[in-house]
Coordinates of C-alpha atoms in Angstrom, one line a residue:
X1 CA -14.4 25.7 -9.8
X2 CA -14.3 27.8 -13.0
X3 CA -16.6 26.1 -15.5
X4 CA -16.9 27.8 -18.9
X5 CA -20.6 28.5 -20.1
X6 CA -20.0 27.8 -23.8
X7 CA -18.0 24.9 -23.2
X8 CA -18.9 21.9 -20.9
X9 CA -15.7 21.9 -18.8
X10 CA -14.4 22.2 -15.2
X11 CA -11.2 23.9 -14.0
X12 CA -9.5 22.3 -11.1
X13 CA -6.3 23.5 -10.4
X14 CA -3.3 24.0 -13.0
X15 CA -3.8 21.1 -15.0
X16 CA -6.4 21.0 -18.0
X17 CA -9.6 21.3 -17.8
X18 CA -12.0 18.2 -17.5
X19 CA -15.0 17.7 -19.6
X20 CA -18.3 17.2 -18.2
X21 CA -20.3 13.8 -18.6
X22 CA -23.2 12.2 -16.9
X23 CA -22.0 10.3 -13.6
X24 CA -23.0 6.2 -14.2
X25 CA -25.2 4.4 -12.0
X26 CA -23.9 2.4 -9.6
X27 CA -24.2 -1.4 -9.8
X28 CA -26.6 -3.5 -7.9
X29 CA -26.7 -6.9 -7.4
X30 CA -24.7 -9.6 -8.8
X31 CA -22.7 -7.0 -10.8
X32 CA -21.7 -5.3 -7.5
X33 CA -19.0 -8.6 -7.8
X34 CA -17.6 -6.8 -10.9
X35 CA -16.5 -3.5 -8.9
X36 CA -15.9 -4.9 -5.5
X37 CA -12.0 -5.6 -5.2
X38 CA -9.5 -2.9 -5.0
X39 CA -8.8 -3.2 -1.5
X40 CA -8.0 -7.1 -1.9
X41 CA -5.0 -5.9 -3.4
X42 CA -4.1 -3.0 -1.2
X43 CA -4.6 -5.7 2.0
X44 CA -2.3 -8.3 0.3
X45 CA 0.5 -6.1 0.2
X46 CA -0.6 -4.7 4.1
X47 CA -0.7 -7.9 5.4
X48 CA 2.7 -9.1 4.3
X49 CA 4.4 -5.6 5.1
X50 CA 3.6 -4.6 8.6
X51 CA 1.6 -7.5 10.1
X52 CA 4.2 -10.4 9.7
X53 CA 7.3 -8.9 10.0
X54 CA 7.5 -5.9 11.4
X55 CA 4.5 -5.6 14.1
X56 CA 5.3 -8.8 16.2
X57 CA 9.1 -7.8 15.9
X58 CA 8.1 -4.2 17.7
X59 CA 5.8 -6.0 20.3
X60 CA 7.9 -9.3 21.0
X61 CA 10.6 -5.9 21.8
X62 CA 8.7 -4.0 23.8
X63 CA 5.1 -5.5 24.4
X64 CA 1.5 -5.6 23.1
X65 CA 1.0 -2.0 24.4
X66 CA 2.6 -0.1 21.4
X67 CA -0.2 -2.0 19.1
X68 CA -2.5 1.2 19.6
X69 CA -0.1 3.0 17.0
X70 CA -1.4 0.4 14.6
X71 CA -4.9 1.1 15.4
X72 CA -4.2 4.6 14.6
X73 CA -2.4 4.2 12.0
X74 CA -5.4 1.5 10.3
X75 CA -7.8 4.3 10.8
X76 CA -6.6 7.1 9.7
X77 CA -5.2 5.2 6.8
X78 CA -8.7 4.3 6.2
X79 CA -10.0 7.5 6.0
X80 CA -7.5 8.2 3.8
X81 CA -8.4 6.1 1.3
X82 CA -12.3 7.1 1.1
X83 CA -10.9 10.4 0.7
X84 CA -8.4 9.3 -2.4
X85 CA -11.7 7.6 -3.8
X86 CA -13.6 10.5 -3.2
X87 CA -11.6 12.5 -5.4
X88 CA -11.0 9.9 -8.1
X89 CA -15.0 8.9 -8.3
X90 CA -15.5 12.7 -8.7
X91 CA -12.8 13.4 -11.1
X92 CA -12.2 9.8 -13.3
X93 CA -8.1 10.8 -12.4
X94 CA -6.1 9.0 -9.9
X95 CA -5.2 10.6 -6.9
X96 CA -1.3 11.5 -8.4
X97 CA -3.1 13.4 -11.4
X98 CA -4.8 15.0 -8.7
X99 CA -1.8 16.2 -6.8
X100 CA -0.2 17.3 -9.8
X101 CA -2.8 19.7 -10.8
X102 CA -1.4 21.7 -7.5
X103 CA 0.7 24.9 -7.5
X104 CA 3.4 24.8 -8.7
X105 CA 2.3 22.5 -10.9
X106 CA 3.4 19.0 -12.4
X107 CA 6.9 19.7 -13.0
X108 CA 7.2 20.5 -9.0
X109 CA 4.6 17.6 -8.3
X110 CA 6.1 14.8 -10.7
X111 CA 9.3 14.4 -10.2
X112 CA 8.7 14.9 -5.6
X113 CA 6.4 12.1 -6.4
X114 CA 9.1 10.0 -8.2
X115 CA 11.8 10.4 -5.7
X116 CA 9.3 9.4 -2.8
X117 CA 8.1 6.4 -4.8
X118 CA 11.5 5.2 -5.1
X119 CA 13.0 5.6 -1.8
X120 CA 9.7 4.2 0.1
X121 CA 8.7 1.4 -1.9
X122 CA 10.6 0.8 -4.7
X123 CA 13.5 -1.2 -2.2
X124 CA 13.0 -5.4 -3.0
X125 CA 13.1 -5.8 0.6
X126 CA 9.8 -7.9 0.9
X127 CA 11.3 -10.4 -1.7
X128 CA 14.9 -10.5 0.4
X129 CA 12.3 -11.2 3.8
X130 CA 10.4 -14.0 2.0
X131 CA 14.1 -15.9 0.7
X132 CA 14.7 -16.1 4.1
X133 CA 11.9 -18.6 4.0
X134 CA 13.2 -20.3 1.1
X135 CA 16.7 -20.2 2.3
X136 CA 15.6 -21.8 5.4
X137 CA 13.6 -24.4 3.9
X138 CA 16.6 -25.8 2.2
X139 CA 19.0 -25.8 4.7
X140 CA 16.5 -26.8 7.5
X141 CA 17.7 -24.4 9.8
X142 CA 17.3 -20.7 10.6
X143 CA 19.2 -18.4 8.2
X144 CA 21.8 -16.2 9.6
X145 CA 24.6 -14.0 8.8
X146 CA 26.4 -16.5 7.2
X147 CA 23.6 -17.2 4.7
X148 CA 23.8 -13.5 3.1
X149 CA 25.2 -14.0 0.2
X150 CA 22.5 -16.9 -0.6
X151 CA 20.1 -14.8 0.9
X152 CA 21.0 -12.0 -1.3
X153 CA 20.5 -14.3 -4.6
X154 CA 17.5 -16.6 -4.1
X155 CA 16.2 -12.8 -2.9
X156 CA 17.1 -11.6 -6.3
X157 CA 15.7 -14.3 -8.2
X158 CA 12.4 -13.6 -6.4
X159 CA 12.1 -10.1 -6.7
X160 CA 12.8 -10.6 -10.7
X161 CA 9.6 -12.9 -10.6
X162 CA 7.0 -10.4 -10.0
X163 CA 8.2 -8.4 -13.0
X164 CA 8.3 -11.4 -16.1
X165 CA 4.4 -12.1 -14.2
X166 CA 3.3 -8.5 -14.7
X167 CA 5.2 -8.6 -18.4
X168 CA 3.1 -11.4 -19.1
X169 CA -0.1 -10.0 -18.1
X170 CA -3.4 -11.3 -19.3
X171 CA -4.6 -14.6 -18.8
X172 CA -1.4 -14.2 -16.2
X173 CA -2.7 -12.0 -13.8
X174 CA -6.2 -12.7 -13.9
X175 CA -5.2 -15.9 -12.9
X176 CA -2.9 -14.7 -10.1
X177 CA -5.2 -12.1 -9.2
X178 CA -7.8 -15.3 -8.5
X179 CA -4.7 -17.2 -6.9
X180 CA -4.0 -14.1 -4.6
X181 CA -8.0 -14.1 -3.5
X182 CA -7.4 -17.7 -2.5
X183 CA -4.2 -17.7 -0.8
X184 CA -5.4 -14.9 1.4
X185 CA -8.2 -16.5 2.5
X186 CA -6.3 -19.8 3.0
X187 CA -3.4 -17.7 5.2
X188 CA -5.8 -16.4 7.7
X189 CA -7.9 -19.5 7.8
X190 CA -4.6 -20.7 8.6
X191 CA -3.7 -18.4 11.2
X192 CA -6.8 -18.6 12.8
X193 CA -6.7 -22.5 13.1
X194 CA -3.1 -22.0 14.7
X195 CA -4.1 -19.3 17.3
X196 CA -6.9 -21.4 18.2
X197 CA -4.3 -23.8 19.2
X198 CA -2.0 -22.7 20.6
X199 CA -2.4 -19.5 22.3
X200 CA -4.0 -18.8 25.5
X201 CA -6.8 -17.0 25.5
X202 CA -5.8 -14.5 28.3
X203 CA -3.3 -13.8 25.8
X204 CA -5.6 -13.4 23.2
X205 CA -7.3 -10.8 25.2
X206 CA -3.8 -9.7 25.9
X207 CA -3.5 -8.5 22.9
X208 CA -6.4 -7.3 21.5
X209 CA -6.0 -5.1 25.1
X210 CA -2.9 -4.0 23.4
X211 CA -4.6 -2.1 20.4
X212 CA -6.3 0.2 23.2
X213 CA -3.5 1.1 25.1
X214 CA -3.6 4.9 23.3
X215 CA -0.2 6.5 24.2
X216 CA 2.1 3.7 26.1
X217 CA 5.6 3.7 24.9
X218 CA 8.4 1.7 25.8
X219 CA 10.6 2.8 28.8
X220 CA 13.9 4.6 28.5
X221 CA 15.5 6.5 25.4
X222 CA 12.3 6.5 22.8
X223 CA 14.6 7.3 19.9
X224 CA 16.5 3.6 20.7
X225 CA 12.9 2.2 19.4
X226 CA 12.3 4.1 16.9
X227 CA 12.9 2.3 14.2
X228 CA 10.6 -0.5 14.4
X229 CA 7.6 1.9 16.5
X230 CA 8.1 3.9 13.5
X231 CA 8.0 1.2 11.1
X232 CA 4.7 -0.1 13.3
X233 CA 3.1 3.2 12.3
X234 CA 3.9 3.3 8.7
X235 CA 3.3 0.0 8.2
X236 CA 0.5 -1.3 10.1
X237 CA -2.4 -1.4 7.4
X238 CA -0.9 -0.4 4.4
X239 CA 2.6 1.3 3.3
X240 CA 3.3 4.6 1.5
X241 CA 1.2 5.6 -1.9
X242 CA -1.5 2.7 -0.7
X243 CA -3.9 5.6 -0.7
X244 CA -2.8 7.1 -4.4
X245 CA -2.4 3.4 -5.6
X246 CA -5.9 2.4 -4.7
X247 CA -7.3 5.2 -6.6
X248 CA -6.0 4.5 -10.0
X249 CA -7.5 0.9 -9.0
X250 CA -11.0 2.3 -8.6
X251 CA -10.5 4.0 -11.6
X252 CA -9.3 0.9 -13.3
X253 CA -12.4 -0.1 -12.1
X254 CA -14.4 2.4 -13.8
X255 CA -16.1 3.3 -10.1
X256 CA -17.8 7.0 -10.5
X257 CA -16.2 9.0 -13.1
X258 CA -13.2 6.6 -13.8
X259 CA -15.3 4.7 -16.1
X260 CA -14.9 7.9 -18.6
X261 CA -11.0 7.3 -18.2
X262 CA -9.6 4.5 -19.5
X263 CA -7.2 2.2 -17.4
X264 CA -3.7 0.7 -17.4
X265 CA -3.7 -2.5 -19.7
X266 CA -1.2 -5.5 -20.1
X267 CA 1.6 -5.7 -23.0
X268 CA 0.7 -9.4 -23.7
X269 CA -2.8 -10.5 -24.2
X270 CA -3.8 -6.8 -23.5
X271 CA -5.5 -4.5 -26.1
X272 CA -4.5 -0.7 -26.9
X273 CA -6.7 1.6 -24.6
X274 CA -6.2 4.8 -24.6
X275 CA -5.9 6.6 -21.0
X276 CA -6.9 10.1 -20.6
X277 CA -4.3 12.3 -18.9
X278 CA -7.3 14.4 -17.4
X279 CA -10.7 12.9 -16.4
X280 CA -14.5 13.9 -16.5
X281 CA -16.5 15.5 -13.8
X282 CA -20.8 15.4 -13.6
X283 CA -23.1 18.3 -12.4
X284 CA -24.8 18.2 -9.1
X285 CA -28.1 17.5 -9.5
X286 CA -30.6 15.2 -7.4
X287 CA -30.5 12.4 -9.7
X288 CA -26.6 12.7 -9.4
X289 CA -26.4 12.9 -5.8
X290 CA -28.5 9.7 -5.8
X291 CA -26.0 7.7 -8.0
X292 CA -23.0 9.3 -5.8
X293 CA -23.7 8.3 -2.3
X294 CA -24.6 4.8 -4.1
X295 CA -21.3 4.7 -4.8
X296 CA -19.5 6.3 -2.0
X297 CA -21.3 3.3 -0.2
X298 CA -19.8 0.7 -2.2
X299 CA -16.5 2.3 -2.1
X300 CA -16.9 2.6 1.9
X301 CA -17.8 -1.0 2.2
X302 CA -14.9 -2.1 -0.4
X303 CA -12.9 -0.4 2.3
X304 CA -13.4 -0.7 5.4
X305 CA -15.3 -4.9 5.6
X306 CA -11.8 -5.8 3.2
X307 CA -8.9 -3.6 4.2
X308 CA -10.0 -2.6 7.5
X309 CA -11.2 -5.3 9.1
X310 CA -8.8 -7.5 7.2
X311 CA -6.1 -5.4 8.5
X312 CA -6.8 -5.6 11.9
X313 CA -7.2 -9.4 11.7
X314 CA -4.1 -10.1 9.8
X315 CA -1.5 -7.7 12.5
X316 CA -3.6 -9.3 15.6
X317 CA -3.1 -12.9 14.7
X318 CA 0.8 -13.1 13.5
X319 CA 1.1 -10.9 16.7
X320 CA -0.6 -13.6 19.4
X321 CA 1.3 -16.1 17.7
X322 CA 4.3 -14.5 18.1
X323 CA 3.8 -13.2 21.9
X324 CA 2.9 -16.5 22.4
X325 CA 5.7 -18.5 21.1
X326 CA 8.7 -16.2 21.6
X327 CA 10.1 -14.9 24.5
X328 CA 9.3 -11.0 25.0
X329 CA 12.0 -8.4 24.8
X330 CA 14.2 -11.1 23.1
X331 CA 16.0 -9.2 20.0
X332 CA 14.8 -10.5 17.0
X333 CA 18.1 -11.7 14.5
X334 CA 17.1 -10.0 11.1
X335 CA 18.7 -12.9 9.2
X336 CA 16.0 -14.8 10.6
X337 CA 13.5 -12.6 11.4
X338 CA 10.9 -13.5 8.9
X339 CA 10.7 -17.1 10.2
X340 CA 10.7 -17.1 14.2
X341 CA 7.1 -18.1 14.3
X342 CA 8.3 -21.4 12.8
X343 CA 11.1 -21.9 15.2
X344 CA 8.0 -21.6 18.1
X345 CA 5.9 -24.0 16.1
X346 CA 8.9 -26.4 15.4
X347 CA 9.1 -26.9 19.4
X348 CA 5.5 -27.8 19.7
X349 CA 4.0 -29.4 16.5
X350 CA 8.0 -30.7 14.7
X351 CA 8.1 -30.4 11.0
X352 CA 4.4 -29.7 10.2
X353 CA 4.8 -26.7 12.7
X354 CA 7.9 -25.4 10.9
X355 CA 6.9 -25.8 7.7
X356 CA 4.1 -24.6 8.2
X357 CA 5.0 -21.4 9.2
X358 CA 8.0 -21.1 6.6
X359 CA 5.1 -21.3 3.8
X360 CA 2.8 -19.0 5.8
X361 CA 6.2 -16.6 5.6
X362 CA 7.1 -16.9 2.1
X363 CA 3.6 -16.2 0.6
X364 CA 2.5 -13.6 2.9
X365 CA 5.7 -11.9 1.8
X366 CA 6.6 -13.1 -1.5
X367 CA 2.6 -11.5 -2.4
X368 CA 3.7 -8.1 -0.7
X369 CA 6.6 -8.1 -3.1
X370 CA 4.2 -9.0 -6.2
X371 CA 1.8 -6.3 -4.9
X372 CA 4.1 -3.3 -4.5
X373 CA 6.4 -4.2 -7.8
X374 CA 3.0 -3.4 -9.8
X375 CA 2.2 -0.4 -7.5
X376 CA 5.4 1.2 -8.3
X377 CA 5.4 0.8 -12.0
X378 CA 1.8 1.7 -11.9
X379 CA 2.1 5.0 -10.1
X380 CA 5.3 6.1 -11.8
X381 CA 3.2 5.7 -15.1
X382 CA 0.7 7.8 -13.9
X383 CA 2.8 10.3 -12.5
X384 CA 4.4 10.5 -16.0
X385 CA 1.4 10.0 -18.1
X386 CA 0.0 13.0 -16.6
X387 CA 3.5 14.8 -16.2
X388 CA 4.4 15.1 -20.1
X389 CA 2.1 16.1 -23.1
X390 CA 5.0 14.8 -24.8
X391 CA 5.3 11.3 -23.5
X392 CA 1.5 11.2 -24.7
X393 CA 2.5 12.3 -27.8
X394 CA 5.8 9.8 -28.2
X395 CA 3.7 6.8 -27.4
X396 CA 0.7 7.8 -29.2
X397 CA -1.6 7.5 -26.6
X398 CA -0.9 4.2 -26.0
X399 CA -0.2 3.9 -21.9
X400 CA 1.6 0.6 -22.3
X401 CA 4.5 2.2 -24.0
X402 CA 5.5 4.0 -20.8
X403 CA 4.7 1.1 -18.4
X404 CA 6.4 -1.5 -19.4
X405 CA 9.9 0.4 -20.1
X406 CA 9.6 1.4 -16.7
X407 CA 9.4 -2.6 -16.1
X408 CA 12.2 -2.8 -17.6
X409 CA 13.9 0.0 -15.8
X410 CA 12.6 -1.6 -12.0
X411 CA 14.5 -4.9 -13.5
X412 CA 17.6 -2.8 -13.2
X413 CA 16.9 -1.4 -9.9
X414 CA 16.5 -4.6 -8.5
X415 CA 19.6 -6.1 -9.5
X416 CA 21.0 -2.8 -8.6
X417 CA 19.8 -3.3 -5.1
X418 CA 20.7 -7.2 -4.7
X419 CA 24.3 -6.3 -5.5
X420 CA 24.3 -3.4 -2.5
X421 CA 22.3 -6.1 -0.4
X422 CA 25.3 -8.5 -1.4
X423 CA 28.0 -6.5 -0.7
X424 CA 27.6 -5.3 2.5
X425 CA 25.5 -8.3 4.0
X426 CA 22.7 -6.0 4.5
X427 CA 20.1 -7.5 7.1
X428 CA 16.5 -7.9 6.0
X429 CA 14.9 -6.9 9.2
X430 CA 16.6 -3.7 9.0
X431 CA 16.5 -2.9 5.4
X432 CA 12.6 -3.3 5.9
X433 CA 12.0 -1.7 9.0
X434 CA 14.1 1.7 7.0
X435 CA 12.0 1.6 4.0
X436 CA 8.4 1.8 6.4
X437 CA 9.3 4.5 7.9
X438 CA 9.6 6.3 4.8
X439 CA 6.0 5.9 4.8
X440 CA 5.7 8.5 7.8
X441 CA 6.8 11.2 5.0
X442 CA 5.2 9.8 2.3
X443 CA 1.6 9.8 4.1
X444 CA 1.4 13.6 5.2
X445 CA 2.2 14.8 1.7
X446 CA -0.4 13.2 -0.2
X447 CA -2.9 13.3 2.4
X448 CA -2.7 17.1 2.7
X449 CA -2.6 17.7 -0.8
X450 CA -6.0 15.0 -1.3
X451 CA -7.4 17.1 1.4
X452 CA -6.6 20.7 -0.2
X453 CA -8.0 19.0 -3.4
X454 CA -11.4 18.0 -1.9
X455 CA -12.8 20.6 0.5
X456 CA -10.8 23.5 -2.1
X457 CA -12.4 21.6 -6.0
X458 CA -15.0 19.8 -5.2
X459 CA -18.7 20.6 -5.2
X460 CA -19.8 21.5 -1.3
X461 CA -21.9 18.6 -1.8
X462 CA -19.6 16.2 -2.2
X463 CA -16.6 17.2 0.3
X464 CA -15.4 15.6 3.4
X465 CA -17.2 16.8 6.5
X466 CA -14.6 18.9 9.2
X467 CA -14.2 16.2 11.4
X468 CA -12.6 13.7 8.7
X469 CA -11.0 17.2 7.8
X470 CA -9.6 17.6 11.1
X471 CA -9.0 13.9 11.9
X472 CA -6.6 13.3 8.8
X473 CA -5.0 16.3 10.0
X474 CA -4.1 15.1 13.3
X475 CA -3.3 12.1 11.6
X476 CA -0.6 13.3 9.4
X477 CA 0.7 15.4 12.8
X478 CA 1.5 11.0 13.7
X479 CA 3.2 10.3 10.2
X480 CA 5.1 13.5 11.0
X481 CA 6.0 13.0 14.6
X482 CA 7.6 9.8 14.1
X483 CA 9.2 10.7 11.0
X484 CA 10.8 13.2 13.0
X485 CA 12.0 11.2 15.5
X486 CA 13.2 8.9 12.9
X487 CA 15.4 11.7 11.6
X488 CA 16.8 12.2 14.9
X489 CA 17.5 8.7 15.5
X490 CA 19.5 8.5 11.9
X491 CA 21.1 11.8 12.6
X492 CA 22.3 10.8 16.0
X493 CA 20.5 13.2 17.8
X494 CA 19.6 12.3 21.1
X495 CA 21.4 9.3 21.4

């Protein structure tokens, strides 16, 4: 770090330079409360993306075994996230401001990040997946080819939902942010009441059996599974940009140095704030070093006890269920995909089973959809807020003025997307299972570059010891390996 004599400021990388400020104590006690939360979020959208859908599709295909690429994946995921934080509670700047700051600089940086953004998350494929709930609902029966077309709207109209909420903001969110704490507590209450019902525990034990099976794979031609193992490993825990998303949240937050920053407010009901395309750094002193590991232990318990744990849990239950109810190697129709459980429960509880199950499906998904609508815009405005001195100077320094045109803009994209998902009778279970494996790209690039960032800018103090060095490493080596095999699969090689 280059830090100027006369002037009280940092250099880290290309970008400007940051200012230095005294790091805020940590909270204790009741106002911990105030802090504690980020990872709610991050879990909600987890939950929905890999843990309903995807995972028991992968092991009702080819058996519990393959869950240990979800343990990996959870873990290293993890890590990755107290590393994102770690540069955020340093710096005040999300972990894309961070990235930017790289050689060759935010021109390079900004518009890689972009394209990524859009091709991994930015897809309504979680909103298609929960209107086969819907859909099914209303016509009592499984959805199926047939139903595309309806599929296809009442998917629409559900994907345009999330953006008129986060329009809204305010009073809007806060409440759905409370409504969001609830319903995920009522879903795995939920799920928890049903496994305790119906599944057997030898299959319980099955299962959890299954997450320490390191290194089974299914027989034959790996490539031919793919898809979903790949989706499994991109998936499982949280999708792509989790870890740069859940560092503007602790900024948001104001953990660390993000309380110097400002954070991203609502159009309606939200006062002008002003958000600082560069952050704030503090010298290391004792007194410092006290207040940081006081809040590298919040941020590690925000993390792992919530989005951990909560990860685990919420993959190991929809995936007993499922092993329980449905037959194994049966394929999995993707117009119906996202309800099967409730075809199980229908045989042995009726109605109550499959309704049951149908609203279990539809908020589990519908809240992945509300989740990663607002990560998308929200990183994109980061990306560009830091991207462009002229932006900042267009808008005036009001942030709100880039994120909610780019509301406007995702609006487009979705319908864009419904009418290609119309068209050509596109199957959710597929179109979802495509879109997490984009995570396996997605993963190793910001990774490496929060990694270069950390052990390379920040104080010796404060970095990540070798073995989370080396671990994320041979993490990303995963992401990479089934990216590649992804490729292969996509290109026909192999086949």
């Amino acid at each position: 770090m280059d830090e100027s004599k006369g002037n009280p400021q940092i250099l880290i990388g290309r970008g400007p330079p940051l200012k230095v400020a005294e790091l805020p104590e940590p909270p204790r006690g009741i106002d911990v409360i105030k802090v504690i939360g980020p990872s709610v979020i991050v879990l909600g959208m987890g939950i929905g993306a890999g843990e309903w859908l995807l995972a028991p599709a992968a092991t009702i295909k080819y058996g519990v075994s393959i869950l240990w690429i979800a343990t990996v994946a959870i873990l290293i995921q993890t890590l990755a996230f107290i590393e994102a934080v770690r540069y955020t509670m340093y710096t005040g700047e999300p972990l894309t401001s961070g990235i930017m700051r790289l050689w060759p600089g935010p021109l390079f940086w900004g518009p890689l990040l972009l394209l990524l953004l859009l091709l991994s998350l930015a897809w309504p494929v979680w909103a298609f997946n929960s209107a086969v709930a819907v859909v099914a609902a209303f016509l009592g029966r499984p959805t199926g080819p047939q139903d595309a077309g309806l599929l296809a709207l009442v998917g629409f109209i559900l994907a345009i939902t999330p953006l008129i909420i986060l329009a809204f903001g305010g009073i809007v969110v806060r409440i759905l942010q409370v409504a969001q704490w609830i319903m995920m507590v009522t879903v795995l209450l939920t799920l928890i009441i049903l496994v305790a019902l119906v599944v057997p525990l030898a299959k319980m034990v099955e299962v959890i059996r299954g997450f320490l099976s390191f290194g089974s794979l299914p027989q034959g031609n790996l490539l031919d599974a793919i898809l979903l193992l790949g989706a499994v490993a991109g998936y499982a825990g949280a999708g792509a940009f989790a870890n740069t998303v859940i560092s503007s949240y602790y900024r948001d937050k104001g953990f660390g140095m993000g309380r110097y920053s400002g954070a991203i407010t609502t159009i309606v009901g939200g006062a002008k704030l002003t958000l600082s395309p560069s952050g704030a750094v503090f010298q290391v002193n004792g007194s410092n070093l006290a207040k940081w590991r006081g809040w590298m232990r919040l941020a590690v318990m925000d993390i792992v006890l919530i989005f951990t744990l909560g990860s685990f849990l919420g993959i190991m239950l929809p995936v007993a269920l499922a092993v329980t109810l449905i037959p194994p190697g049966k394929e999995l129709g993707g117009f119906a995909a996202a309800i099967q459980l409730g075809v199980g429960l229908k045989e042995l509880m009726g109605s109550v089973g499959w309704f049951t199950a149908l609203i279990l499906a539809f908020w589990i998904l519908y809240s992945t959809q509300l989740g990663l609508t607002e990560l998308v815009v929200r990183t994109a405005t980061d990306i560009i807020w830091t991207m462009s001195s002229k932006v900042r100077e267009l808008t005036r320094g009001d942030v709100r003025l880039v994120y909610y045109p780019l509301l406007a803009l995702m609006t487009l994209w979705v319908g864009a997307s419904f009418i290609l998902f119309f068209v050509y009778k596109v199957n959710p279970l597929i179109a979802a299972a495509l879109v997490a494996n984009m995570s396996n790209i997605v993963y190793p690039v910001t990774v490496l570059a929060n990694l270069y960032l950390n052990n390379r800018y920040l104080p010796r103090e404060l970095r990540p010891s070798p073995l989370v060095t080396g671990t994320l490493i041979l993490g990303c080596i995963f992401w990479l390996t089934f990216f590649t095999l992804f490729l292969a699969r996509l290109l026909g090689v192999g086949g």
